[in-house]
GROMACS .gro file of C-alpha atoms in nm:
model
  148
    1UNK     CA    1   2.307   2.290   1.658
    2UNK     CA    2   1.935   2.156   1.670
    3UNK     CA    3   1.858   2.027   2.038
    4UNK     CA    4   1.825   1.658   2.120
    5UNK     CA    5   1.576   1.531   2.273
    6UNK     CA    6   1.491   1.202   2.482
    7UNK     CA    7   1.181   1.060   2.473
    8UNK     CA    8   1.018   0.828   2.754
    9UNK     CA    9   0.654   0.813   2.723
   10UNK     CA   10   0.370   0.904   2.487
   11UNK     CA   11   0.332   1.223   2.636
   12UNK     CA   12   0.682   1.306   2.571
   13UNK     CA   13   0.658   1.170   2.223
   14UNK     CA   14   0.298   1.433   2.164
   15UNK     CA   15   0.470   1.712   2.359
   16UNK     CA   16   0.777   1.705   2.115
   17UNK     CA   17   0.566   1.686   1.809
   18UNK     CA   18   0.358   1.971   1.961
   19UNK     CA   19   0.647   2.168   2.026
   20UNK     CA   20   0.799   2.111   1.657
   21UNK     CA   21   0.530   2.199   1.495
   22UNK     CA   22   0.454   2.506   1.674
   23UNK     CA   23   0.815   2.608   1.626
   24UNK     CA   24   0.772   2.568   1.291
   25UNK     CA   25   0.415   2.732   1.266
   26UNK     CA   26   0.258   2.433   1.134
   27UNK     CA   27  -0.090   2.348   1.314
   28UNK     CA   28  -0.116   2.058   1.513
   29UNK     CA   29  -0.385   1.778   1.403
   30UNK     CA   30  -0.438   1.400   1.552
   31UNK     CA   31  -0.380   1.165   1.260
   32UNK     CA   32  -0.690   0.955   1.373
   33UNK     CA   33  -0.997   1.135   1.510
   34UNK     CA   34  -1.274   0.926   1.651
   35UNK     CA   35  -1.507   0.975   1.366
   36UNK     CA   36  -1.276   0.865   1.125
   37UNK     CA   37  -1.342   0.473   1.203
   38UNK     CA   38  -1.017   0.385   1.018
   39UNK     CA   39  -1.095  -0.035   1.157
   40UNK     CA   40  -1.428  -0.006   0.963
   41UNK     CA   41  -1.259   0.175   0.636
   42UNK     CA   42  -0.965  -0.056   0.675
   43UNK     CA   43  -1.210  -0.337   0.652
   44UNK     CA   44  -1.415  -0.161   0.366
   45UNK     CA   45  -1.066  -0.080   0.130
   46UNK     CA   46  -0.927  -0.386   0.224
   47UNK     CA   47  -1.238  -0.621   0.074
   48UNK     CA   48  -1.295  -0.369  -0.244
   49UNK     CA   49  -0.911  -0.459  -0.337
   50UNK     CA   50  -0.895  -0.833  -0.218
   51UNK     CA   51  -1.209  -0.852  -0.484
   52UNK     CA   52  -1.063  -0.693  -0.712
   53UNK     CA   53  -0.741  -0.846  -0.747
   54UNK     CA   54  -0.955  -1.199  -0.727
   55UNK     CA   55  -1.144  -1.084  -0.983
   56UNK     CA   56  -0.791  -0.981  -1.195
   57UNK     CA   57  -0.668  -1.383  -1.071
   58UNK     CA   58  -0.953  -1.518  -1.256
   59UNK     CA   59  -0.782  -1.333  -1.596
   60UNK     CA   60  -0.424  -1.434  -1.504
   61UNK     CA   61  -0.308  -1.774  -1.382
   62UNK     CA   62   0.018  -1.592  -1.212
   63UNK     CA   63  -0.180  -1.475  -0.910
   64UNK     CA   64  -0.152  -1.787  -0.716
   65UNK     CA   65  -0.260  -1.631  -0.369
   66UNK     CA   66  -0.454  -1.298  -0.227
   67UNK     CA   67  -0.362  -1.307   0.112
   68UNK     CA   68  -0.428  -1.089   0.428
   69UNK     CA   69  -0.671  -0.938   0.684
   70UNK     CA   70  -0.824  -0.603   0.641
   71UNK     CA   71  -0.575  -0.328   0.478
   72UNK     CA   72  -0.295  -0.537   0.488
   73UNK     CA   73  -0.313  -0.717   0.152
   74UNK     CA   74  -0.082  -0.893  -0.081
   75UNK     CA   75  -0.081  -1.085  -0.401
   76UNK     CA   76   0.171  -1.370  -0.473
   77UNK     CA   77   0.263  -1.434  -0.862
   78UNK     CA   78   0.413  -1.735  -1.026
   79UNK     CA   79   0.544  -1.844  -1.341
   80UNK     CA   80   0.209  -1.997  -1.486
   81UNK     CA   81   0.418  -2.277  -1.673
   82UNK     CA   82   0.677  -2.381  -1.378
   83UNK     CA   83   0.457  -2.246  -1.090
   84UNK     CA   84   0.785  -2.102  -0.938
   85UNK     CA   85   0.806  -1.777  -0.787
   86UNK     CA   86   0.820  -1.507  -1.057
   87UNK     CA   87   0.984  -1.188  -0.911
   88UNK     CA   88   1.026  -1.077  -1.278
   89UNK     CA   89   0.645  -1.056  -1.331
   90UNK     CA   90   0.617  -0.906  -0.958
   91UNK     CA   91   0.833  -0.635  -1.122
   92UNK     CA   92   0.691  -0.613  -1.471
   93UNK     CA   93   0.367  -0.520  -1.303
   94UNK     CA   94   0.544  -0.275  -1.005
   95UNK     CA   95   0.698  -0.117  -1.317
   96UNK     CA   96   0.385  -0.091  -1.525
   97UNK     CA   97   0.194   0.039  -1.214
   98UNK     CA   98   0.485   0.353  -1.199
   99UNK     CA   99   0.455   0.447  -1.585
  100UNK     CA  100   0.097   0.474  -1.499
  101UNK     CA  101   0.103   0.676  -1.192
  102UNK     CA  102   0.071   0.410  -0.895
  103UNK     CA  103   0.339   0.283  -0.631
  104UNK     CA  104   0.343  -0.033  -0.549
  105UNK     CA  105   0.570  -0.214  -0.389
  106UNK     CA  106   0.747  -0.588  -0.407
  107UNK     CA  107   0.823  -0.862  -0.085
  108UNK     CA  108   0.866  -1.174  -0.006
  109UNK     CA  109   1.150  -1.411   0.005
  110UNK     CA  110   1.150  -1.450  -0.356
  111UNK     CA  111   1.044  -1.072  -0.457
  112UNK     CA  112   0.763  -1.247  -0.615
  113UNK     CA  113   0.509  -1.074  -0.388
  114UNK     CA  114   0.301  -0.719  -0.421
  115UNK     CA  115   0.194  -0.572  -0.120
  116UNK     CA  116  -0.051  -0.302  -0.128
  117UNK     CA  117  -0.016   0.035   0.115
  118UNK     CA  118  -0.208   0.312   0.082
  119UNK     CA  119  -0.330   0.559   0.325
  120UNK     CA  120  -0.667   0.488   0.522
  121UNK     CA  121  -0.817   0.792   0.433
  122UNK     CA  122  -0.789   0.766   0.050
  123UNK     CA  123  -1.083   0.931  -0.130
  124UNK     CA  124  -1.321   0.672  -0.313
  125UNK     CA  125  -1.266   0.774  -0.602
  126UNK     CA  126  -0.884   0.766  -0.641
  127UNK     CA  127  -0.890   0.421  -0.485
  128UNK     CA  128  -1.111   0.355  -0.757
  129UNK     CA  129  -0.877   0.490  -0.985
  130UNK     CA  130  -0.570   0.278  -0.839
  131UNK     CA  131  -0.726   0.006  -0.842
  132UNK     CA  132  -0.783   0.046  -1.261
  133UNK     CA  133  -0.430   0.099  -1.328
  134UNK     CA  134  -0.362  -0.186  -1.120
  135UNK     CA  135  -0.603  -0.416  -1.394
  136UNK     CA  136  -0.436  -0.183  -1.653
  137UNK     CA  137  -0.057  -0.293  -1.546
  138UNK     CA  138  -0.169  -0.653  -1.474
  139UNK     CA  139  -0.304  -0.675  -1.814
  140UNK     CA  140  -0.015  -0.540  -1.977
  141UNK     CA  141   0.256  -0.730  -1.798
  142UNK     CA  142   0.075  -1.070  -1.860
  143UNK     CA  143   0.033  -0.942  -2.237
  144UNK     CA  144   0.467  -0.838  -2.230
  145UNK     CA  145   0.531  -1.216  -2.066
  146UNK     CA  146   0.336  -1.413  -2.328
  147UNK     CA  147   0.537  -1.215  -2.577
  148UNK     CA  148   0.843  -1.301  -2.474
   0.00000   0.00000   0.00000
């Protein structure tokens, strides 16, 4: 039987980790070092995609709204006839995203809405690359819906 622990404090919380780790023989490395500026690259990511996907709104008249500060981004679609919330388009595009190789996931209190997580740290060049297959799966999802 594994021991259980109770944790109280942040030290507890690092000494437990610590411990865990070492148990397992896994080295022990702080998620955010001070020269990573993850506020500044949260900032930087966050403006690339909110340009992007207003860039990708001008193309497709189901983004109604790019919303939110920094990192924390989302992108609201809509039936472009009725205006209502379109969680079937939200989806088309989360599913598009998958075949291609990107995660995305839906929200909202319609499922109408993408949000956009990804780690901080994220080379350039494979946001770069997300960010395409996002165009790619918008693209194709708007072509699928004006098939229909």
């Amino acid at each position: 039987m594994k021991p259980v622990w109770i944790i109280d404090d942040d030290r507890s919380i690092r000494w437990v980790l610590e411990k865990a780790l070492e148990r397992e023989k896994i080295l022990f490395k702080s998620f955010a070092s001070a020269d990573e500026a993850l506020v500044e690259r949260s900032a930087v990511l966050g403006t690339k995609l909110t340009a992007r996907l207003n860039t990708i709104r001008h193309r497709c008249p189901s983004i109604v709204d790019v919303r939110g500060p920094g990192s924390m981004v989302a992108a609201e679609w809509v039936d472009p006839a009725t205006r209502a919330p379109s969680a079937d388009l939200a989806r088309t595009v989360q599913q598009a995203a998958l075949a291609r190789g990107l995660l995305l996931l839906t929200c909202g209190q319609h499922g109408n809405v993408i949000r956009f997580l990804y780690p901080l740290t994220i080379p350039d060049t494979q946001f770069d690359q997300a960010l395409s297959i996002l165009d790619e799966s918008v693209a194709q999802a708007t072509a699928i819906r004006a098939a229909a």
